Coordinates of C-alpha atoms in Angstrom, one line a residue:
M11 CA -14.8 43.1 -37.0
T12 CA -17.2 41.0 -39.1
S13 CA -17.2 37.4 -39.5
T14 CA -15.9 35.7 -42.8
G15 CA -19.3 33.5 -43.0
I16 CA -16.8 30.6 -43.5
R17 CA -17.9 27.9 -41.5
L18 CA -16.7 23.8 -41.5
H19 CA -18.7 21.5 -42.7
A20 CA -20.9 19.7 -40.4
P21 CA -24.5 18.9 -39.3
A22 CA -26.8 21.2 -37.6
P23 CA -26.3 21.4 -34.0
G24 CA -28.8 18.6 -32.7
W25 CA -28.9 19.9 -29.0
S26 CA -27.7 23.1 -27.0
I27 CA -27.3 24.4 -23.5
D28 CA -26.9 28.2 -22.3
A29 CA -23.7 29.4 -20.2
D30 CA -22.5 32.6 -19.4
V31 CA -18.9 31.8 -20.7
V32 CA -18.0 28.7 -22.5
V33 CA -14.3 28.2 -21.9
V34 CA -12.5 25.6 -24.5
G35 CA -9.5 24.2 -23.3
S36 CA -8.7 22.4 -19.8
G37 CA -4.8 22.9 -19.6
V38 CA -3.2 25.6 -17.0
A39 CA -5.2 28.7 -19.2
G40 CA -8.3 27.1 -19.4
L41 CA -9.3 25.8 -16.1
T42 CA -7.5 28.8 -14.4
A43 CA -10.2 31.2 -16.8
A44 CA -12.7 28.9 -15.8
L45 CA -12.5 28.7 -12.1
R46 CA -12.1 32.7 -12.0
C47 CA -15.5 33.0 -14.0
E48 CA -17.2 30.9 -11.2
A49 CA -16.3 32.6 -8.5
A50 CA -17.1 35.5 -10.1
G51 CA -20.7 34.1 -10.1
L52 CA -20.9 33.1 -13.5
R53 CA -22.3 30.1 -15.2
T54 CA -19.3 28.6 -16.9
V55 CA -19.0 25.5 -19.0
V56 CA -15.9 23.9 -20.0
V57 CA -15.1 22.1 -23.3
T58 CA -12.2 20.2 -23.7
K59 CA -11.1 17.8 -26.8
A60 CA -10.2 14.9 -24.7
R61 CA -10.0 14.6 -20.8
L62 CA -9.9 17.3 -18.7
D63 CA -6.1 16.2 -18.0
D64 CA -5.0 15.5 -21.4
G65 CA -4.0 18.6 -22.8
S66 CA -0.1 19.8 -23.5
T67 CA 0.0 21.4 -19.7
R68 CA 0.0 17.8 -18.5
W69 CA 3.4 17.4 -20.4
A70 CA 5.0 20.2 -18.9
Q71 CA 8.2 19.0 -17.2
G72 CA 10.6 22.5 -16.5
G73 CA 8.1 24.3 -14.5
I74 CA 6.9 27.7 -13.9
A75 CA 8.9 31.0 -14.2
A76 CA 8.5 33.6 -11.4
A77 CA 10.4 36.4 -9.7
L78 CA 9.9 34.2 -6.0
G79 CA 13.6 34.1 -5.3
E80 CA 15.7 35.9 -2.7
G81 CA 17.6 38.6 -4.8
D82 CA 15.3 38.0 -7.8
S83 CA 13.3 40.7 -9.0
P84 CA 10.4 41.3 -11.8
E85 CA 12.5 43.5 -13.6
Q86 CA 15.4 41.1 -13.8
H87 CA 12.8 38.6 -15.4
L88 CA 11.4 41.2 -17.5
D89 CA 14.6 41.7 -18.9
D90 CA 15.6 38.2 -19.6
T91 CA 12.1 37.8 -21.2
L92 CA 12.6 40.8 -23.6
V93 CA 16.2 39.5 -24.4
A94 CA 15.1 36.2 -25.4
G95 CA 12.1 37.7 -27.4
A96 CA 14.5 39.3 -29.7
G97 CA 13.0 43.0 -29.9
L98 CA 9.5 41.8 -30.6
C99 CA 7.9 41.5 -27.0
D100 CA 5.2 44.2 -26.4
E101 CA 6.6 45.5 -23.1
E102 CA 3.4 46.4 -21.6
A103 CA 2.3 42.3 -22.0
V104 CA 5.8 41.6 -20.5
R105 CA 5.3 43.6 -17.6
I106 CA 2.1 42.5 -16.8
L107 CA 3.4 39.0 -17.0
V108 CA 6.6 39.7 -14.6
T109 CA 4.7 42.0 -12.0
E110 CA 1.3 39.7 -11.6
G111 CA 3.2 36.5 -11.7
P112 CA 4.3 36.0 -8.4
D113 CA 1.3 36.1 -7.1
A114 CA -0.4 34.1 -9.9
V115 CA 1.7 31.4 -8.5
R116 CA 1.1 31.7 -5.1
R117 CA -2.6 31.7 -6.0
L118 CA -2.1 28.4 -7.7
I119 CA -0.4 26.9 -4.5
S120 CA -3.4 28.2 -2.7
T121 CA -5.3 26.3 -5.3
G122 CA -3.6 22.8 -4.3
A123 CA -0.7 22.7 -6.5
H124 CA 2.2 21.3 -4.5
F125 CA 6.1 22.5 -5.9
D126 CA 9.5 20.9 -4.2
T127 CA 10.7 22.7 -1.4
D128 CA 14.1 22.5 0.5
D129 CA 14.5 21.3 3.5
E130 CA 13.4 24.7 5.3
G131 CA 9.7 24.4 3.4
D132 CA 10.9 27.2 0.9
I133 CA 10.0 26.3 -2.8
E134 CA 13.0 24.7 -4.7
L135 CA 14.5 27.1 -7.9
T136 CA 16.5 25.6 -10.9
R137 CA 17.4 27.4 -14.0
E138 CA 16.7 27.6 -17.9
G139 CA 18.2 28.8 -20.9
G140 CA 17.9 32.4 -20.5
H141 CA 17.3 33.2 -17.0
H142 CA 20.1 34.9 -15.4
R143 CA 18.8 33.7 -12.1
R144 CA 17.3 30.5 -10.6
R145 CA 13.3 31.0 -10.5
I146 CA 11.8 28.2 -12.4
A147 CA 9.5 26.7 -9.5
H148 CA 9.0 22.8 -10.2
A149 CA 6.7 20.0 -9.1
G150 CA 7.7 16.1 -9.3
G151 CA 11.2 17.0 -10.1
D152 CA 10.1 17.1 -14.3
A153 CA 6.5 16.6 -13.8
T154 CA 5.4 20.3 -13.0
G155 CA 2.6 20.3 -15.7
A156 CA 1.1 16.9 -14.4
E157 CA 0.8 18.5 -10.9
V158 CA -0.8 22.0 -12.2
S159 CA -3.3 20.0 -13.9
R160 CA -4.3 17.5 -11.1
A161 CA -4.5 20.6 -8.8
L162 CA -6.7 22.4 -11.1
V163 CA -9.1 19.4 -12.3
E164 CA -9.4 18.7 -8.4
A165 CA -10.4 22.2 -7.9
V166 CA -12.8 22.0 -10.9
H167 CA -14.9 18.9 -9.8
A168 CA -14.2 20.3 -6.2
R169 CA -16.4 23.1 -7.4
G170 CA -18.6 21.3 -9.2
L171 CA -18.0 23.4 -12.9
R172 CA -20.1 21.9 -16.1
T173 CA -17.7 20.0 -18.5
I174 CA -18.0 18.7 -21.8
E175 CA -14.9 16.1 -22.0
N176 CA -14.2 14.5 -25.8
A177 CA -15.5 17.5 -27.6
L178 CA -14.1 19.1 -31.0
V179 CA -15.2 22.7 -31.0
L180 CA -16.0 23.5 -34.4
D181 CA -17.0 27.2 -35.2
L182 CA -17.8 30.2 -32.9
L183 CA -21.5 31.7 -33.9
T184 CA -22.0 35.0 -33.7
G185 CA -25.5 37.5 -33.1
A186 CA -26.8 39.6 -36.2
D187 CA -24.5 42.6 -34.8
G188 CA -21.3 40.5 -34.9
R189 CA -20.9 39.7 -31.0
T190 CA -19.9 36.6 -30.0
A191 CA -23.1 34.3 -29.2
G192 CA -21.0 30.5 -28.2
V193 CA -19.7 28.0 -30.2
T194 CA -20.9 24.6 -31.9
L195 CA -19.2 21.6 -30.8
H196 CA -18.9 17.8 -31.5
V197 CA -19.0 15.4 -28.8
M198 CA -17.4 12.1 -29.4
G199 CA -18.6 8.6 -28.1
E200 CA -21.4 8.3 -25.2
G201 CA -22.2 10.7 -22.7
Q202 CA -24.9 13.1 -22.1
H203 CA -24.6 14.9 -24.8
D204 CA -23.1 13.3 -28.4
G205 CA -22.6 14.5 -31.9
V206 CA -23.1 18.0 -32.9
G207 CA -24.3 20.7 -30.8
A208 CA -24.0 24.2 -29.3
V209 CA -23.0 26.1 -26.2
H210 CA -24.8 29.5 -26.1
A211 CA -22.7 32.1 -24.2
P212 CA -22.3 36.0 -24.6
A213 CA -18.5 35.2 -23.9
V214 CA -16.2 32.4 -25.4
V215 CA -12.9 31.9 -23.8
L216 CA -10.5 30.2 -26.5
A217 CA -7.3 28.4 -24.6
T218 CA -6.8 25.7 -26.8
G219 CA -3.1 25.1 -26.9
G220 CA -0.9 25.3 -29.7
M221 CA -0.9 23.6 -33.1
G222 CA 2.7 21.6 -33.0
Q223 CA 0.8 18.5 -35.3
V224 CA 1.3 20.8 -38.2
F225 CA 4.8 19.6 -38.2
S226 CA 5.7 15.7 -38.6
A227 CA 7.7 15.4 -35.1
T228 CA 6.7 17.7 -32.1
T229 CA 6.5 17.4 -28.3
N230 CA 3.1 18.4 -28.4
P231 CA -0.1 15.7 -27.7
S232 CA -1.9 14.5 -30.5
V233 CA -4.5 16.8 -29.7
S234 CA -2.4 20.0 -30.9
T235 CA -4.1 20.6 -34.5
G236 CA -4.5 24.4 -34.5
D237 CA -7.8 24.1 -33.8
G238 CA -8.6 27.8 -31.7
V239 CA -6.5 29.4 -34.5
A240 CA -8.1 28.0 -37.2
L241 CA -11.6 28.8 -35.5
A242 CA -10.8 32.6 -34.6
L243 CA -9.6 32.8 -38.3
R244 CA -13.3 31.6 -39.8
A245 CA -14.6 34.2 -37.0
G246 CA -12.6 36.9 -38.4
A247 CA -10.2 37.3 -35.5
E248 CA -6.7 38.4 -36.3
V249 CA -3.7 36.1 -35.7
S250 CA -0.4 37.4 -35.4
D251 CA 3.2 35.9 -35.3
L252 CA 2.5 32.2 -36.4
E253 CA 6.1 32.2 -37.9
F254 CA 7.4 31.9 -34.5
V255 CA 7.5 28.5 -33.7
Q256 CA 9.7 27.5 -31.3
F257 CA 11.9 24.1 -32.1
H258 CA 12.9 23.1 -28.8
P259 CA 16.4 22.0 -28.9
T260 CA 16.7 18.6 -26.9
V261 CA 14.0 16.0 -28.1
L262 CA 14.6 12.5 -27.5
F263 CA 15.9 11.5 -31.1
L264 CA 14.0 8.2 -32.1
G265 CA 14.9 8.0 -35.6
A266 CA 14.9 10.4 -39.0
D267 CA 11.5 8.7 -39.5
A268 CA 9.9 9.4 -36.4
E269 CA 6.6 11.3 -36.4
G270 CA 3.8 12.3 -34.0
Q271 CA 4.8 13.2 -30.4
Q272 CA 8.3 12.8 -29.3
P273 CA 9.9 12.6 -26.0
L274 CA 10.7 16.1 -24.3
V275 CA 13.9 16.7 -22.4
S276 CA 13.4 19.4 -20.3
E277 CA 15.8 22.3 -20.5
A278 CA 15.9 22.0 -16.6
V279 CA 18.5 19.3 -17.5
R280 CA 21.2 21.6 -18.9
G281 CA 20.0 24.2 -16.1
E282 CA 21.3 21.4 -13.6
G283 CA 24.4 21.2 -15.6
A284 CA 24.1 18.8 -18.7
H285 CA 26.5 19.1 -21.9
L286 CA 25.2 19.5 -25.5
V287 CA 28.0 17.2 -27.1
D288 CA 28.9 15.9 -30.4
G289 CA 28.9 12.5 -31.8
G290 CA 33.2 12.8 -30.7
G291 CA 32.2 14.5 -27.0
V292 CA 32.7 17.5 -27.8
R293 CA 30.7 20.5 -26.2
F294 CA 30.1 22.9 -29.1
M295 CA 28.0 25.3 -27.6
L296 CA 31.2 26.8 -25.5
G297 CA 32.1 29.9 -27.2
Q298 CA 29.2 30.5 -29.1
H299 CA 27.1 32.4 -26.2
E300 CA 27.8 33.5 -22.7
L301 CA 25.2 31.1 -21.2
A302 CA 26.8 28.0 -23.3
E303 CA 24.2 25.4 -22.9
L304 CA 21.8 28.2 -21.5
A305 CA 21.6 30.5 -24.3
P306 CA 17.8 31.0 -25.2
R307 CA 16.6 28.3 -27.0
D308 CA 16.7 29.5 -30.7
I309 CA 20.1 30.0 -30.2
V310 CA 20.7 26.4 -28.9
A311 CA 18.5 24.9 -31.5
K312 CA 20.4 26.8 -34.2
A313 CA 23.7 25.3 -33.0
I314 CA 22.7 22.1 -33.0
M315 CA 21.5 22.2 -36.6
R316 CA 24.4 23.8 -37.8
R317 CA 26.6 21.3 -35.9
M318 CA 24.4 18.6 -37.6
Q319 CA 24.8 19.6 -40.9
E320 CA 28.8 20.2 -40.4
Q321 CA 29.0 16.3 -39.4
D322 CA 26.5 15.0 -41.2
A323 CA 24.7 13.9 -38.7
G324 CA 21.0 13.1 -37.6
H325 CA 22.0 14.2 -34.0
M326 CA 23.6 15.9 -31.1
F327 CA 23.6 14.3 -27.6
L328 CA 23.0 15.7 -24.1
D329 CA 25.5 14.3 -21.6
A330 CA 24.3 13.9 -18.1
R331 CA 26.1 10.9 -17.1
H332 CA 28.1 13.1 -14.1
F333 CA 24.4 13.7 -12.6
G334 CA 24.5 9.9 -11.1
A335 CA 21.6 7.4 -10.5
A336 CA 20.3 9.2 -7.5
M337 CA 20.1 12.7 -9.2
W338 CA 18.2 11.2 -12.4
E339 CA 16.2 9.1 -10.0
H340 CA 15.3 11.9 -7.9
R341 CA 14.9 15.4 -10.0
F342 CA 14.5 13.9 -13.4
P343 CA 12.4 10.2 -12.8
T344 CA 9.8 10.8 -15.7
I345 CA 12.5 11.8 -18.3
L346 CA 14.8 8.6 -17.2
A347 CA 11.5 6.6 -17.5
A348 CA 10.9 7.9 -20.9
C349 CA 14.7 7.4 -22.0
R350 CA 14.8 3.9 -20.6
S351 CA 11.6 3.0 -22.0
H352 CA 13.4 3.4 -25.8
G353 CA 16.4 1.5 -25.0
I354 CA 18.6 4.7 -23.7
D355 CA 20.0 4.8 -19.8
P356 CA 21.3 8.6 -19.7
V357 CA 23.1 7.2 -16.0
E358 CA 25.5 5.5 -18.1
E359 CA 25.2 7.1 -21.7
P360 CA 24.7 10.3 -23.5
I361 CA 21.3 11.0 -24.7
P362 CA 20.5 11.6 -28.6
I363 CA 18.4 14.4 -29.2
A364 CA 17.4 16.9 -32.0
P365 CA 15.3 20.1 -32.5
A366 CA 11.4 19.3 -32.9
A367 CA 8.2 21.6 -32.7
H368 CA 7.4 23.0 -29.5
Y369 CA 5.7 25.8 -29.1
A370 CA 3.5 28.6 -31.0
S371 CA 5.1 32.0 -29.7
G372 CA 2.1 33.4 -32.0
G373 CA -1.5 32.7 -32.1
V374 CA -4.8 34.7 -31.7
R375 CA -3.9 38.4 -31.4
T376 CA -5.2 39.9 -28.2
D377 CA -4.5 42.9 -25.9
S378 CA -3.8 42.9 -22.1
R379 CA -7.1 41.8 -20.8
G380 CA -7.1 38.4 -23.4
R381 CA -9.6 40.1 -25.8
T382 CA -9.6 39.6 -29.4
T383 CA -10.5 41.6 -32.1
V384 CA -14.1 40.0 -32.3
P385 CA -16.2 41.1 -29.8
G386 CA -16.8 38.5 -27.1
L387 CA -14.1 36.2 -28.0
Y388 CA -10.9 36.1 -25.6
A389 CA -8.0 33.8 -25.9
C390 CA -5.2 32.7 -23.4
G391 CA -2.5 30.2 -23.1
E392 CA -0.5 29.4 -26.2
V393 CA -3.3 29.5 -28.6
A394 CA -3.1 33.2 -27.9
C395 CA -0.6 36.1 -28.9
T396 CA -0.6 38.5 -25.9
G397 CA 2.8 40.3 -27.3
V398 CA 4.8 38.2 -24.3
H399 CA 7.2 36.1 -26.5
G400 CA 8.0 38.3 -29.1
A401 CA 10.1 36.0 -31.5
N402 CA 11.1 33.4 -29.0
R403 CA 9.4 32.2 -26.1
L404 CA 11.8 32.2 -22.5
A405 CA 11.8 28.7 -21.0
S406 CA 8.8 28.1 -18.4
N407 CA 7.1 31.6 -19.4
S408 CA 4.3 29.9 -21.0
L409 CA 2.5 28.3 -17.9
L410 CA 2.8 31.6 -16.4
E411 CA 1.3 33.4 -19.2
G412 CA -1.7 31.1 -18.9
L413 CA -2.4 32.1 -15.2
V414 CA -1.9 35.5 -15.6
Y415 CA -3.7 36.2 -18.4
A416 CA -6.6 33.7 -17.7
E417 CA -6.9 35.7 -14.7
R418 CA -7.1 39.1 -16.3
I419 CA -9.8 37.7 -18.7
A420 CA -11.8 36.2 -16.1
A421 CA -11.8 39.9 -14.1
D422 CA -12.6 41.2 -17.7
I423 CA -15.6 39.3 -17.9
A424 CA -17.0 40.0 -14.8
A425 CA -16.0 43.7 -14.6
R426 CA -18.2 44.0 -17.9
R427 CA -21.3 41.9 -16.6
A428 CA -21.1 44.1 -13.6
E429 CA -21.1 46.8 -15.8
H430 CA -23.6 45.9 -19.0
G431 CA -25.2 42.7 -17.5
L432 CA -25.2 39.5 -19.4
P433 CA -28.2 38.7 -22.4
A434 CA -30.6 37.3 -20.8
G435 CA -31.8 33.6 -21.9
A436 CA -30.2 32.2 -25.1
P437 CA -28.6 34.5 -27.8
D438 CA -29.8 34.2 -31.4
P439 CA -26.9 32.8 -33.1
V440 CA -26.4 33.1 -36.5
G441 CA -26.5 29.6 -37.9
Q442 CA -24.3 27.9 -40.4
P443 CA -25.0 28.4 -44.1
G444 CA -26.8 25.8 -46.1
R445 CA -24.1 25.3 -48.7
P446 CA -20.6 24.5 -46.8
A447 CA -18.3 27.4 -47.4
H448 CA -15.2 25.2 -46.1
P449 CA -14.5 21.9 -47.9
L450 CA -13.2 19.3 -45.9
L451 CA -9.8 17.4 -46.3
G452 CA -9.5 13.7 -46.2
P453 CA -7.5 12.2 -43.2
E454 CA -4.8 11.0 -45.3
A455 CA -4.3 15.1 -45.8
R456 CA -2.9 15.7 -42.3
F457 CA 0.1 13.2 -43.1
A458 CA 0.6 15.1 -46.5
I459 CA 0.7 18.6 -44.6
Q460 CA 2.9 17.5 -42.0
R461 CA 5.4 16.4 -44.5
I462 CA 4.9 19.6 -46.3
M463 CA 5.5 21.7 -43.1
T464 CA 8.8 19.6 -41.9
D465 CA 10.4 20.0 -45.3
G466 CA 9.6 23.5 -46.0
A467 CA 8.7 25.7 -42.8
G468 CA 10.9 23.6 -40.2
V469 CA 14.0 25.2 -37.7
L470 CA 15.7 25.9 -41.4
R471 CA 13.5 27.9 -44.3
S472 CA 14.4 29.6 -47.5
E473 CA 12.3 31.5 -49.5
E474 CA 12.7 28.6 -51.9
S475 CA 11.4 26.0 -49.3
L476 CA 8.5 28.2 -48.4
A477 CA 7.4 28.9 -51.9
K478 CA 7.5 25.4 -52.6
A479 CA 5.7 24.9 -49.4
A480 CA 3.2 26.9 -49.9
D481 CA 2.5 25.8 -53.4
Q482 CA 1.4 22.4 -51.9
L483 CA -0.6 23.5 -49.7
Q484 CA -2.9 25.5 -52.3
R485 CA -2.9 22.3 -54.4
L486 CA -4.4 20.4 -51.1
D487 CA -6.7 23.3 -50.9
I488 CA -7.8 23.6 -54.6
E489 CA -8.0 19.8 -54.9
A490 CA -10.8 20.0 -51.9
R491 CA -12.1 22.9 -53.6
D492 CA -12.8 21.6 -56.9
A493 CA -14.2 18.0 -55.5
L494 CA -16.7 19.9 -53.8
E495 CA -17.8 22.7 -57.0
E496 CA -17.3 19.5 -59.1
N497 CA -19.7 17.3 -57.8
G498 CA -21.1 18.8 -54.7
K499 CA -19.4 16.3 -52.4
T500 CA -16.6 17.0 -49.3
A501 CA -14.5 14.6 -47.0
E502 CA -17.1 13.3 -44.7
P503 CA -17.5 15.3 -41.6
G504 CA -15.5 13.9 -38.5
V505 CA -12.7 14.3 -36.1
D506 CA -9.9 13.5 -38.5
T507 CA -11.7 15.9 -41.6
W508 CA -12.2 18.4 -39.3
E509 CA -8.4 18.3 -37.9
A510 CA -6.7 18.2 -41.1
T511 CA -8.8 20.9 -42.6
N512 CA -7.8 23.3 -39.4
L513 CA -4.1 22.0 -39.8
L514 CA -3.7 23.4 -43.3
C515 CA -5.9 26.8 -42.3
V516 CA -2.6 27.4 -39.9
A517 CA 0.1 25.8 -42.3
R518 CA -1.3 28.5 -44.9
V519 CA -0.9 31.5 -42.5
L520 CA 2.3 30.4 -40.9
V521 CA 4.1 29.7 -44.3
A522 CA 2.7 33.1 -45.6
A523 CA 4.1 35.1 -42.8
A524 CA 7.4 33.2 -42.7
R525 CA 7.6 33.8 -46.1
L526 CA 7.1 37.6 -45.9
R527 CA 9.5 37.9 -42.9
E528 CA 12.7 38.0 -44.8
E529 CA 14.9 38.0 -41.6
T530 CA 16.4 35.6 -39.4
R531 CA 14.9 36.7 -35.6
G532 CA 14.4 34.4 -32.8
C533 CA 13.0 30.7 -33.8
H534 CA 12.5 31.8 -37.3
W535 CA 15.4 30.9 -39.3
R536 CA 15.9 32.2 -43.0
E537 CA 19.1 30.7 -44.7
D538 CA 18.5 32.9 -47.4
R539 CA 18.6 36.1 -45.1
P540 CA 20.5 35.2 -42.3
A541 CA 20.8 38.7 -40.4
R542 CA 18.3 40.4 -38.2
D543 CA 16.7 43.3 -39.8
D544 CA 15.3 45.6 -37.1
A545 CA 14.7 48.6 -39.6
A546 CA 12.7 46.9 -41.2
W547 CA 11.5 43.9 -39.4
R548 CA 10.9 45.1 -36.0
R549 CA 7.2 44.8 -36.3
H550 CA 4.8 42.3 -36.1
I551 CA 2.9 40.3 -38.8
V552 CA -0.9 40.0 -38.7
V553 CA -3.4 37.9 -40.6
R554 CA -6.6 37.7 -41.4
L555 CA -8.9 35.2 -43.3
N556 CA -11.1 36.8 -46.0
P557 CA -14.8 35.5 -47.2
D558 CA -13.2 34.0 -50.2
R559 CA -10.7 32.4 -47.8
T560 CA -7.5 34.7 -49.2
L561 CA -5.5 36.0 -46.5
A562 CA -5.2 39.6 -45.9
V563 CA -1.1 40.4 -44.5
R564 CA -0.6 43.4 -42.6
T565 CA 2.5 44.4 -40.5
T566 CA 2.5 46.9 -37.7
D567 CA 4.2 49.9 -37.2
T568 CA 6.5 49.4 -34.4
A569 CA 7.2 46.1 -31.8
D570 CA 4.2 47.0 -29.6
F571 CA 0.9 45.7 -30.4
P572 CA -1.8 48.0 -31.7
P573 CA -4.9 47.8 -29.8
T574 CA -7.4 44.9 -30.9
R575 CA -10.2 47.3 -32.1
Q576 CA -8.0 48.6 -34.5
H577 CA -8.1 47.0 -38.0
R578 CA -6.1 48.4 -41.0
P579 CA -6.0 45.8 -43.5
Q580 CA -3.7 45.3 -46.7
E581 CA -3.7 43.0 -48.9
Q582 CA -0.7 41.6 -50.3

């Protein structure tokens, strides 16, 4: 696997530091990987786009799924995960998740995370969609992510890990042999390092989170612009299953024109007995699935969209008035406060909800140790595609995946260091080409991309809508390229233009994969192909970026992931 040679247009690095490992991202996956690497004696640097506690993990409400309760087992957790994944989970990856998960949660607790407990001191467990047992551990009622983030950030500070905050990672550095040699990054604002610099390291762990900002309305924070997936593509890595974007069924509806991050109404609210109803108060999930409101998310989201279409309505409702004020205040204080801040009181009235982009089940393709197709480059958390989630992530498996696979990555890096050693001194990275190979889009393109993707590649898709989206995205790309070729100019390098360019990159891949998958499966819903087609499509779509910025697309032979060293591109 060789790099594409494509780099973001940016100034040359003005400073550099050396490390054994650089971890990009500070959510549960990134900080867990960093702490385990540091504990193994590796010089570890954490780079994060905002503050250490400002990623997607902090916003996670529901909890962490693991077989911790009496009568539960990893095998039952595996079964629920495979069903939710709609035939596309890699069973080996899921088995790793569910068997190693309980101990990973216990290690998180030993790190300092405090989960809600009952009167006997046992961890309280709740249910969410797709789970047949109570196996969701939560903290602060509905503030699990905030507690996990707090514990990990405090551990990072206590261990004295080197961190670089407010830093957008730009591109992967590679040596002459094609191996990872570090990253370039831009630090925003005043600090020890400012402007564009480099961290030289023979191992890079991508834990950059998701790409929800590719859509107009999302539960993701503003920093979730697909930077890790775009970086990996430019570095020559393969990505998989990017068409499977999970739209959370119950996001607080703030109006048809609402854009940016929207408040999530956790699935745990339904797990505790809330009902989905239409404008007439009718529970429309009854009879549609054995678990009714607790069906897997793709099924619930589709049911909501169908009801909205039938009634020409902009939203449905989540009714939990029967909880009473005491339960709302104790179990869901964060959601209660968010609703009330927007003039809605769940104690007295149903909550208006509609689906919004929530989680990328696909991402940078890895093996069971988090290794990508680029030597020395690892990925974990939402940026990665381990095969765990298949076509639709099971509720609350995301934090668990971050924990389990981050630990496996750290173990692999440490083992390789013990077996082969790490290069002494700073590596000799291949620098950026003198002429930018990737023109930058203006900051206004971000909103154009979001509108294109929401209209053409949202919850409901078709060949017509996807073809239109592909054409519009291509026009944005051509306009930027023509400006560069005609007058040698590109948009001014900066965070806004780098983010917009990354969003266009991941949007193109998502649309290409969604057009190719001519079926409805999991959270990929094709109106023109409403049936699931196991004979033709029980397999993964793998995409790679060519040096000329065209896409090389292939499908796997089965639902299992091939080894990451395997590379058999097929142009399409």
